[in-house]
CSV table of C-alpha atoms and ligand atoms in Angstrom, one decimal:
chain,number,residue,atom,x,y,z
A,1,MET,CA,71.6,169.6,34.1
A,2,ALA,CA,70.5,166.8,32.0
A,3,ALA,CA,66.0,167.0,31.9
A,4,PRO,CA,64.8,163.9,33.2
A,5,ASN,CA,64.2,161.9,30.5
A,6,GLU,CA,60.1,160.3,29.8
A,7,SER,CA,60.3,157.7,28.7
A,8,MET,CA,62.1,156.1,32.9
A,9,PRO,CA,60.1,154.7,35.0
A,10,PRO,CA,58.9,156.9,38.1
A,11,GLN,CA,62.1,157.5,41.0
A,12,GLY,CA,61.5,157.8,44.2
A,13,PRO,CA,60.4,155.7,47.5
A,14,VAL,CA,57.8,152.8,46.5
A,15,PRO,CA,54.3,153.5,48.9
A,16,PRO,CA,53.7,150.0,51.0
A,17,GLY,CA,51.8,148.0,49.3
A,18,ASP,CA,52.6,148.9,44.9
A,19,ARG,CA,54.0,146.9,43.2
A,20,ARG,CA,54.6,148.5,40.3
A,21,SER,CA,57.5,148.3,39.2
A,22,PRO,CA,59.8,149.2,35.2
A,23,GLU,CA,58.4,145.2,34.4
A,24,ASP,CA,55.7,145.1,36.0
A,25,PRO,CA,53.6,148.9,35.5
A,26,ALA,CA,50.2,148.4,36.2
A,27,GLY,CA,51.8,146.8,39.1
A,28,SER,CA,49.8,143.7,37.7
A,29,ALA,CA,50.9,141.5,40.7
A,30,GLY,CA,49.2,143.5,43.0
A,31,PRO,CA,49.3,144.9,46.3
A,32,VAL,CA,51.9,143.6,48.3
A,33,PRO,CA,51.2,143.0,52.1
A,34,PRO,CA,53.3,145.3,54.9
A,35,ALA,CA,56.6,144.2,55.9
A,36,GLU,CA,57.1,142.9,58.8
A,37,PRO,CA,59.1,145.5,61.5
A,38,GLY,CA,63.1,144.4,60.9
A,39,THR,CA,62.3,142.4,58.2
A,40,VAL,CA,63.6,143.5,54.1
A,41,ARG,CA,61.1,143.1,51.5
A,42,GLY,CA,62.1,141.6,48.2
A,43,ALA,CA,61.2,138.7,47.0
A,44,ALA,CA,63.5,136.0,48.5
A,45,PRO,CA,64.2,132.4,46.0
A,46,ALA,CA,62.9,128.8,47.6
A,47,GLY,CA,65.9,127.6,49.7
A,48,THR,CA,67.7,131.0,50.1
A,49,PRO,CA,69.7,130.7,53.3
A,50,THR,CA,68.9,132.4,56.6
A,51,LEU,CA,70.9,132.6,59.6
A,52,GLU,CA,69.5,133.5,63.1
A,53,PRO,CA,69.3,136.8,64.4
A,54,ARG,CA,71.8,137.0,67.7
A,55,PRO,CA,73.3,140.0,70.5
A,56,ILE,CA,74.3,142.3,69.2
A,57,PRO,CA,77.8,142.5,71.6
A,58,PRO,CA,79.2,145.8,72.8
A,59,MET,CA,82.1,147.0,71.3
A,60,PRO,CA,84.5,146.8,73.3
A,61,VAL,CA,86.4,149.3,75.5
A,62,GLU,CA,90.2,151.1,75.0
A,63,PRO,CA,92.4,149.2,78.2
A,64,ALA,CA,93.1,151.7,80.5
A,65,ALA,CA,96.5,152.3,80.8
A,66,GLU,CA,99.4,154.2,83.7
A,67,PRO,CA,100.9,157.5,82.3
A,68,VAL,CA,104.5,157.1,81.1
A,69,PRO,CA,105.7,160.6,79.5
A,70,LEU,CA,108.2,159.6,77.0
A,71,THR,CA,108.8,161.9,74.8
A,72,ILE,CA,110.3,160.5,70.9
A,73,THR,CA,112.9,162.0,69.8
A,74,GLY,CA,114.2,160.1,67.2
A,75,VAL,CA,112.8,157.2,65.3
A,76,GLN,CA,114.6,154.3,62.6
A,77,LEU,CA,113.3,152.5,59.8
A,78,PHE,CA,114.7,149.5,59.0
A,79,TRP,CA,113.2,146.7,55.2
A,80,LEU,CA,115.1,144.1,56.7
A,81,ARG,CA,115.9,141.1,53.8
A,82,MET,CA,116.7,138.5,55.2
A,83,PRO,CA,116.9,134.5,53.7
A,84,LEU,CA,114.8,131.9,55.1
A,85,VAL,CA,116.0,127.7,56.7
A,86,ALA,CA,113.8,127.1,53.8
A,87,PRO,CA,111.2,128.0,51.2
A,88,PHE,CA,107.2,128.3,53.6
A,89,GLU,CA,104.1,127.4,50.5
A,90,THR,CA,100.6,128.5,51.3
A,91,SER,CA,97.6,128.7,48.6
A,92,TYR,CA,99.0,131.1,47.0
A,93,GLY,CA,103.0,131.3,46.5
A,94,ARG,CA,105.8,129.8,48.1
A,95,VAL,CA,108.5,132.3,49.3
A,96,ASP,CA,111.7,131.4,50.1
A,97,ARG,CA,112.5,134.6,52.1
A,98,ARG,CA,111.5,137.5,54.5
A,99,GLU,CA,111.4,141.1,53.8
A,100,CYS,CA,110.2,142.9,56.9
A,101,LEU,CA,110.9,146.5,58.2
A,102,LEU,CA,111.8,146.9,61.9
A,103,VAL,CA,111.2,150.2,63.8
A,104,ARG,CA,113.1,152.0,66.0
A,105,LEU,CA,112.1,154.1,68.4
A,106,GLU,CA,114.4,156.5,71.2
A,107,ALA,CA,112.5,158.3,74.3
A,108,ARG,CA,112.9,160.2,77.2
A,109,HIS,CA,111.4,160.1,79.7
A,110,PRO,CA,111.3,162.5,82.6
A,111,GLU,CA,113.3,160.0,85.8
A,112,ALA,CA,114.2,157.2,83.4
A,113,GLY,CA,115.7,158.8,81.3
A,114,PRO,CA,116.5,158.4,77.2
A,115,VAL,CA,115.4,154.5,76.1
A,116,GLU,CA,114.4,152.9,72.5
A,117,GLY,CA,111.9,150.1,72.2
A,118,TRP,CA,111.8,148.0,68.7
A,119,GLY,CA,108.4,147.0,66.6
A,120,GLU,CA,107.9,144.7,63.5
A,121,VAL,CA,105.9,145.4,60.5
A,122,VAL,CA,104.7,142.1,60.0
A,123,ALA,CA,103.1,142.9,55.8
A,124,ASP,CA,105.3,140.5,53.3
A,125,ALA,CA,106.6,141.9,50.0
A,126,ASP,CA,104.1,140.7,48.0
A,127,PRO,CA,100.3,141.8,48.4
A,128,GLY,CA,99.2,137.5,48.5
A,129,TYR,CA,98.4,137.3,52.1
A,130,SER,CA,96.9,140.5,53.0
A,131,TYR,CA,97.0,144.4,50.2
A,132,GLU,CA,99.7,146.2,52.5
A,133,THR,CA,102.5,144.8,51.3
A,134,THR,CA,106.8,145.9,52.6
A,135,GLY,CA,106.5,148.4,50.0
A,136,THR,CA,103.4,150.4,51.4
A,137,ALA,CA,103.7,150.1,55.1
A,138,TRP,CA,106.8,151.8,54.2
A,139,HIS,CA,105.6,154.5,52.0
A,140,VAL,CA,102.7,154.9,55.0
A,141,LEU,CA,105.6,155.1,57.4
A,142,SER,CA,107.6,157.4,55.7
A,143,GLU,CA,105.2,160.7,54.4
A,144,PHE,CA,102.5,160.6,57.1
A,145,VAL,CA,103.7,158.9,60.7
A,146,LEU,CA,107.1,159.2,61.0
A,147,PRO,CA,108.1,162.2,60.1
A,148,ALA,CA,105.7,163.4,62.7
A,149,LEU,CA,107.1,161.8,65.9
A,150,PRO,CA,109.7,163.8,67.0
A,151,GLY,CA,109.3,165.7,69.7
A,152,ARG,CA,105.5,164.5,70.4
A,153,THR,CA,105.2,163.2,74.0
A,154,PHE,CA,103.0,160.3,73.8
A,155,GLU,CA,101.8,159.0,77.5
A,156,THR,CA,99.2,156.5,76.6
A,157,PRO,CA,99.1,153.2,73.9
A,158,GLY,CA,95.8,155.7,73.9
A,159,GLN,CA,97.4,158.4,73.3
A,160,TRP,CA,99.6,156.8,70.3
A,161,ARG,CA,96.5,156.0,68.5
A,162,ALA,CA,94.4,158.9,68.5
A,163,ALA,CA,97.2,160.5,67.4
A,164,PHE,CA,96.7,158.6,63.9
A,165,GLU,CA,93.8,157.6,63.3
A,166,TRP,CA,93.2,159.4,60.6
A,167,VAL,CA,95.6,157.4,59.0
A,168,ARG,CA,93.1,155.1,57.3
A,169,GLY,CA,93.7,151.3,57.1
A,170,HIS,CA,97.4,150.8,56.9
A,171,PRO,CA,96.7,148.0,60.2
A,172,MET,CA,100.7,146.4,60.1
A,173,ALA,CA,102.3,150.5,59.5
A,174,LYS,CA,100.5,151.9,62.4
A,175,ALA,CA,101.5,148.4,64.4
A,176,GLY,CA,105.2,148.1,64.4
A,177,VAL,CA,105.2,151.7,65.8
A,178,GLU,CA,103.0,150.7,68.4
A,179,MET,CA,104.8,148.2,69.5
A,180,ALA,CA,108.2,150.1,69.2
A,181,LEU,CA,106.0,152.4,72.1
A,182,LEU,CA,104.2,149.2,74.5
A,183,ASP,CA,108.8,148.3,74.4
A,184,ALA,CA,109.8,151.8,75.4
A,185,ARG,CA,107.1,152.3,78.2
A,186,SER,CA,108.5,148.6,79.8
A,187,ARG,CA,112.1,149.9,79.2
A,188,ALA,CA,111.3,153.2,81.0
A,189,ARG,CA,108.9,151.9,83.8
A,190,GLY,CA,111.5,148.5,84.2
A,191,VAL,CA,108.6,146.2,83.9
A,192,PRO,CA,108.3,143.3,81.8
A,193,LEU,CA,106.4,143.2,78.2
A,194,TRP,CA,103.6,141.1,79.0
A,195,GLN,CA,102.7,143.1,81.5
A,196,GLU,CA,102.3,146.5,79.5
A,197,TYR,CA,99.8,143.4,77.4
A,198,GLY,CA,97.8,143.9,80.3
A,199,GLY,CA,99.4,139.7,81.0
A,200,ASP,CA,98.3,137.0,83.4
A,201,PRO,CA,101.4,137.2,85.4
A,202,GLY,CA,101.1,133.2,86.0
A,203,ARG,CA,101.4,132.9,82.2
A,204,ARG,CA,105.4,131.9,82.6
A,205,ARG,CA,105.2,129.8,79.6
A,206,ILE,CA,103.8,129.8,76.4
A,207,PRO,CA,103.1,126.4,75.2
A,208,VAL,CA,103.5,127.3,71.6
A,209,GLY,CA,102.3,124.7,68.1
A,210,VAL,CA,104.4,124.7,64.2
A,211,SER,CA,103.0,125.8,60.9
A,212,VAL,CA,104.2,123.9,58.8
A,213,GLY,CA,103.9,124.8,54.4
A,214,ILE,CA,102.6,123.0,51.6
A,215,GLN,CA,105.1,120.4,51.0
A,216,PRO,CA,106.3,118.5,47.6
A,217,THR,CA,104.6,114.7,48.7
A,218,LEU,CA,103.3,113.2,51.3
A,219,ASP,CA,106.9,111.5,52.4
A,220,ASP,CA,108.0,115.2,52.6
A,221,LEU,CA,105.1,115.9,54.8
A,222,LEU,CA,105.5,113.5,57.2
A,223,ALA,CA,108.9,113.3,57.7
A,224,THR,CA,109.0,117.1,58.5
A,225,VAL,CA,106.2,116.9,61.0
A,226,GLU,CA,107.6,114.2,62.6
A,227,ARG,CA,110.5,116.3,62.6
A,228,TRP,CA,108.0,119.4,64.7
A,229,LEU,CA,106.5,116.7,66.5
A,230,GLU,CA,110.2,115.6,67.7
A,231,ARG,CA,111.1,118.9,68.6
A,232,GLY,CA,108.2,119.1,71.1
A,233,TYR,CA,105.4,120.8,69.0
A,234,ARG,CA,102.4,121.5,70.6
A,235,ARG,CA,100.4,121.0,68.0
A,236,ILE,CA,100.5,120.6,64.2
A,237,LYS,CA,99.3,123.5,61.8
A,238,ILE,CA,99.4,122.1,57.8
A,239,LYS,CA,98.7,124.4,54.7
A,240,ILE,CA,95.8,123.7,52.5
A,241,LYS,CA,95.0,124.7,49.0
A,242,PRO,CA,91.4,122.8,46.7
A,243,GLY,CA,93.2,119.7,46.0
A,244,TYR,CA,95.7,119.1,48.7
A,245,GLU,CA,93.0,118.1,51.7
A,246,VAL,CA,92.1,115.6,52.0
A,247,GLU,CA,94.8,113.2,51.8
A,248,PRO,CA,96.9,115.4,54.0
A,249,VAL,CA,94.6,115.3,56.3
A,250,ARG,CA,94.4,111.0,56.4
A,251,ALA,CA,97.9,110.6,55.7
A,252,LEU,CA,99.0,112.4,59.0
A,253,ARG,CA,96.3,110.6,60.9
A,254,GLU,CA,97.4,107.3,59.3
A,255,ARG,CA,100.7,108.2,61.2
A,256,PHE,CA,100.4,110.1,63.3
A,257,GLY,CA,97.2,109.5,65.6
A,258,ASP,CA,94.7,111.8,67.7
A,259,ILE,CA,98.1,114.5,67.4
A,260,PRO,CA,96.5,118.5,68.4
A,261,LEU,CA,96.5,119.4,64.4
A,262,MET,CA,94.4,122.1,61.9
A,263,VAL,CA,94.7,123.1,58.8
A,264,ASP,CA,95.0,126.4,57.5
A,265,ALA,CA,93.8,127.1,54.0
A,266,ASN,CA,94.1,131.4,53.6
A,267,ALA,CA,91.2,131.9,51.8
A,268,ALA,CA,91.2,129.3,49.5
A,269,TYR,CA,87.9,128.1,49.1
A,270,THR,CA,84.2,129.4,48.3
A,271,LEU,CA,81.4,128.2,49.2
A,272,ALA,CA,81.0,126.1,46.0
A,273,ASP,CA,84.2,123.4,47.3
A,274,ALA,CA,82.1,122.9,50.8
A,275,GLU,CA,81.5,119.7,50.2
A,276,ARG,CA,85.1,119.2,50.3
A,277,LEU,CA,85.6,120.6,53.7
A,278,GLU,CA,83.1,118.9,55.2
A,279,ALA,CA,84.9,115.8,54.2
A,280,LEU,CA,87.3,116.6,56.6
A,281,ASP,CA,84.7,116.6,59.1
A,282,GLY,CA,85.6,113.7,60.3
A,283,TYR,CA,89.4,113.7,60.7
A,284,GLY,CA,88.6,115.8,64.4
A,285,LEU,CA,90.9,118.6,62.9
A,286,MET,CA,91.1,121.3,65.8
A,287,MET,CA,89.7,123.9,62.9
A,288,ILE,CA,89.6,124.6,59.9
A,289,GLU,CA,91.4,128.6,59.1
A,290,GLN,CA,90.4,131.1,57.1
A,291,PRO,CA,88.9,128.9,54.4
A,292,LEU,CA,86.8,131.6,52.6
A,293,HIS,CA,87.3,134.7,51.3
A,294,GLU,CA,88.3,138.0,53.5
A,295,ASP,CA,85.4,140.5,53.5
A,296,ASP,CA,83.0,137.1,53.0
A,297,LEU,CA,81.9,136.8,56.1
A,298,LEU,CA,77.9,135.8,55.4
A,299,ASP,CA,79.1,132.5,53.8
A,300,HIS,CA,81.8,131.3,56.9
A,301,ALA,CA,78.6,132.3,58.4
A,302,LEU,CA,76.5,129.7,56.0
A,303,LEU,CA,79.8,127.0,55.7
A,304,GLN,CA,80.9,127.0,59.8
A,305,ARG,CA,76.7,125.5,59.4
A,306,ARG,CA,77.7,122.6,57.9
A,307,LEU,CA,80.9,122.1,59.6
A,308,ARG,CA,81.1,120.6,62.7
A,309,THR,CA,85.0,121.2,62.7
A,310,PRO,CA,85.8,124.7,64.2
A,311,VAL,CA,86.0,127.6,61.6
A,312,CYS,CA,88.6,129.7,62.8
A,313,LEU,CA,89.2,133.4,62.0
A,314,ASP,CA,92.7,135.0,60.4
A,315,GLU,CA,92.6,137.2,57.4
A,316,SER,CA,89.2,137.9,57.3
A,317,VAL,CA,89.8,139.9,60.7
A,318,ARG,CA,91.1,143.4,60.1
A,319,HIS,CA,90.2,145.0,62.5
A,320,VAL,CA,88.1,144.7,65.7
A,321,HIS,CA,84.4,145.9,64.1
A,322,ALA,CA,85.8,141.9,61.9
A,323,ALA,CA,85.2,140.8,65.1
A,324,ARG,CA,82.4,141.5,66.5
A,325,GLU,CA,80.7,140.5,63.3
A,326,ALA,CA,81.9,137.4,63.3
A,327,LEU,CA,79.8,138.0,67.0
A,328,VAL,CA,77.5,138.4,65.6
A,329,LEU,CA,76.6,136.4,62.2
A,330,GLY,CA,78.9,132.8,63.5
A,331,SER,CA,81.4,132.8,60.7
A,332,GLY,CA,84.4,131.3,62.8
A,333,ARG,CA,83.8,129.7,66.8
A,334,ILE,CA,87.9,130.6,67.4
A,335,ILE,CA,89.8,133.7,66.1
A,336,ASN,CA,93.2,133.8,65.2
A,337,ILE,CA,95.0,137.0,67.0
A,338,LYS,CA,98.0,138.6,65.2
A,339,GLN,CA,98.8,142.0,66.4
A,340,GLY,CA,100.5,143.8,63.0
A,341,ARG,CA,96.7,142.5,60.5
A,342,VAL,CA,94.8,144.2,63.3
A,343,GLY,CA,96.3,147.7,63.6
A,344,GLY,CA,98.2,146.6,66.7
A,345,PRO,CA,98.8,145.6,70.3
A,346,THR,CA,95.7,148.1,72.1
A,347,ASP,CA,93.2,146.2,68.9
A,348,ALA,CA,95.0,143.3,69.0
A,349,ARG,CA,94.4,142.8,73.3
A,350,MET,CA,90.3,145.0,72.8
A,351,ILE,CA,88.9,141.7,70.2
A,352,HIS,CA,90.7,139.2,72.9
A,353,ASP,CA,88.6,140.2,75.6
A,354,LEU,CA,85.7,140.5,72.9
A,355,CYS,CA,86.5,137.0,71.9
A,356,ARG,CA,86.7,136.1,76.2
A,357,ARG,CA,83.9,137.7,76.7
A,358,HIS,CA,81.8,135.7,74.2
A,359,GLY,CA,83.0,132.5,75.7
A,360,ILE,CA,85.1,132.5,71.9
A,361,PRO,CA,89.0,130.6,72.7
A,362,VAL,CA,91.7,133.3,71.1
A,363,TRP,CA,95.4,131.9,69.7
A,364,CYS,CA,98.3,133.9,68.0
A,365,GLY,CA,99.4,134.1,64.7
A,366,GLY,CA,102.4,134.5,63.3
A,367,MET,CA,104.3,135.9,60.4
A,368,LEU,CA,108.0,134.5,59.8
A,369,GLU,CA,109.3,137.2,62.6
A,370,THR,CA,112.3,138.5,63.3
A,371,GLY,CA,112.7,138.0,66.8
A,372,VAL,CA,111.8,141.8,67.8
A,373,GLY,CA,107.8,140.5,66.4
A,374,ARG,CA,108.5,136.5,68.2
A,375,ALA,CA,109.1,138.9,71.5
A,376,HIS,CA,105.8,140.7,71.3
A,377,ASN,CA,104.1,138.2,70.1
A,378,ILE,CA,105.7,136.1,73.7
A,379,ALA,CA,103.9,139.2,75.0
A,380,LEU,CA,100.2,139.3,73.9
A,381,THR,CA,100.1,136.0,74.4
A,382,THR,CA,100.1,136.0,78.4
A,383,LEU,CA,96.1,138.2,78.1
A,384,PRO,CA,94.0,135.2,79.4
A,385,GLY,CA,92.6,134.8,76.8
A,386,PHE,CA,95.1,133.0,74.8
A,387,THR,CA,93.9,128.8,75.6
A,388,LEU,CA,95.0,127.7,72.4
A,389,PRO,CA,98.7,127.4,71.2
A,390,GLY,CA,99.7,129.3,68.4
A,391,ASP,CA,102.3,130.1,65.4
A,392,THR,CA,105.6,131.3,67.9
A,393,SER,CA,107.8,128.8,66.9
A,394,GLY,CA,111.4,129.7,67.5
A,395,SER,CA,113.7,131.5,65.8
A,396,ASN,CA,115.7,128.6,64.3
A,397,ARG,CA,112.1,127.1,62.7
A,398,TYR,CA,112.4,130.4,59.8
A,399,TYR,CA,116.5,132.1,60.5
A,400,HIS,CA,119.6,130.6,60.6
A,401,GLU,CA,120.6,133.6,62.4
A,402,ASP,CA,117.9,136.0,64.0
A,403,VAL,CA,117.9,140.2,65.3
A,404,ILE,CA,117.5,139.3,68.4
A,405,ASP,CA,120.0,137.9,71.0
A,406,PRO,CA,119.7,134.9,72.5
A,407,PRO,CA,117.2,134.1,69.6
A,408,VAL,CA,114.2,132.5,70.9
A,409,ARG,CA,113.8,128.9,71.7
A,410,VAL,CA,111.1,126.2,72.4
A,411,GLY,CA,112.3,123.4,74.9
A,412,PRO,CA,111.3,119.7,74.7
A,413,ASP,CA,107.5,120.6,76.1
A,414,GLY,CA,106.2,122.8,72.9
A,415,THR,CA,106.6,126.1,75.3
A,416,ILE,CA,108.6,129.2,75.7
A,417,GLU,CA,109.8,131.2,78.5
A,418,VAL,CA,108.5,134.3,78.5
A,419,PRO,CA,110.9,137.0,79.9
A,420,GLN,CA,111.1,138.7,82.9
A,421,GLU,CA,113.3,141.6,82.2
A,422,PRO,CA,111.4,144.9,80.8
A,423,GLY,CA,111.9,145.7,77.8
A,424,LEU,CA,111.5,142.7,74.7
A,425,GLY,CA,113.0,140.5,77.2
A,426,PHE,CA,116.0,140.2,74.2
A,427,ARG,CA,118.9,142.1,72.7
A,428,VAL,CA,118.7,143.6,69.4
A,429,VAL,CA,121.9,143.1,68.2
A,430,PRO,CA,122.9,146.1,65.4
A,431,GLU,CA,125.8,144.4,63.5
A,432,ARG,CA,122.6,141.5,62.3
A,433,VAL,CA,120.0,144.0,61.8
A,434,GLU,CA,123.3,146.4,59.6
A,435,ARG,CA,123.7,142.8,58.5
A,436,TYR,CA,120.1,142.3,56.5
A,437,THR,CA,119.2,146.2,55.9
A,438,VAL,CA,118.6,146.7,52.9
A,439,ARG,CA,117.2,149.9,53.4
A,440,HIS,CA,117.3,152.1,56.4
A,441,ARG,CA,116.0,155.6,57.2
A,442,SER,CA,115.0,158.0,60.0
A,443,TRP,CA,114.6,161.6,61.9
A,444,ARG,CA,115.4,162.9,64.7
A,445,ALA,CA,113.6,166.3,66.7
A,446,SER,CA,115.4,169.3,65.0
B,501,SMG,O1,105.6,132.7,61.9
B,501,SMG,O2,105.4,130.7,61.1
B,501,SMG,C1,105.2,132.1,61.6
B,501,SMG,C2,103.8,131.4,60.2
B,501,SMG,C3,102.9,130.7,60.9
B,501,SMG,O3,100.7,130.3,58.7
B,501,SMG,C4,101.3,131.1,59.7
B,501,SMG,N1,101.3,132.2,59.0
B,501,SMG,O4,98.2,132.7,57.5
B,501,SMG,O5,98.5,132.4,59.2
B,501,SMG,C5,98.9,132.4,58.6
B,501,SMG,C6,100.7,132.4,57.5
B,501,SMG,C7,100.9,133.8,57.0
B,501,SMG,C8,102.1,134.1,56.7
B,501,SMG,S1,102.0,133.1,55.6
B,501,SMG,C9,103.6,134.1,54.7
B,502,MG,MG1,96.4,131.4,58.9
């Protein structure tokens, strides 16, 4: 071990009132009065913002689920590549096809016999939205999760979560499997999928909005929005980026008046751009979604205090812990819940429960899902705290041909019917899955 360097200042805790430091070894600035309990010692430069203390809500508990013993007999993983009807552009890039994974579980129930279950891994091909990609999910699932499933019995989603809690992160990968498990449970029990999600039986239809990508010109934007409004969508969300925010919003307000309108920045701004975002305050937006860096709940809290428009968090809420921190800090007034982003249906429900208890409205986000993910999102949206229209558009918003039949359809009143039959409520068409599959692997009980 190296000998201590005698020229170094003494290490270790500084006694209260001792103001010696490497810069001021004599402590000539004089003694410092003891810190107030609960405060952090350290000089804050004048003008440093502070946040008022707020109560810390307890962690929501995992919802109870009826035991339904399902023994996994086989697993299939499909990597799909599906062309989009039109390119979709956000502040971080443009895509013209969707690459996602579908998980198919085969399971056996003591009374119901063999059942299948489908789930979707919503990660993108590139790490623009989050660090997870189709490729990382393929790796984590095929190396660590799926080979361990055949032969195992799960009675509840909680047992599945406990078994794979050791896998850190990778929420989208894990969510795809939990979705498939919920689908299989609902088929084994003979109940609609929304019941597995703990939904409200009174919600027979869910109101939905549409997400509009960045358009080449304002005329294109106006024409696109007009088309979606004509089809009944209940709210319009447009993607923004620095320099493309006030103008498109002003143009939409001038043309369409008081429509339910919001914007999504996908983390493209910093607090230094606050004035641009303040300029949106006069346009009566429902919310500004994820304006700042995904890991910066503090700056979101400071920004929210400068805006009248509610801030909505998307990328920042990757788990229930972040949701709880955001509530305490006041980092936003609305949360977008994506079951993929937060680790699965159970985690989505826990965030919903937490927000509901604390008066934070939530809505269901989208990741350009195929019909499999869409069916799960419809079921999730039946929970009572989903009080704002989500991004679950009809299948034809992105695809000429979906992998499910019938496709998800949005009625002229901007709502989607909640299926009442067991399972997804839509048939997954094997030939279509095959048509778009570029990679496939399967595991069976030996
Ligand atoms: O499913 O209609 C959809 C997409 C909605 O805008 C949407 N999603 O940040 O909320 C979001 C984006 C993330 C996906 S962009 C590839
Ligand atoms: Mg978003």
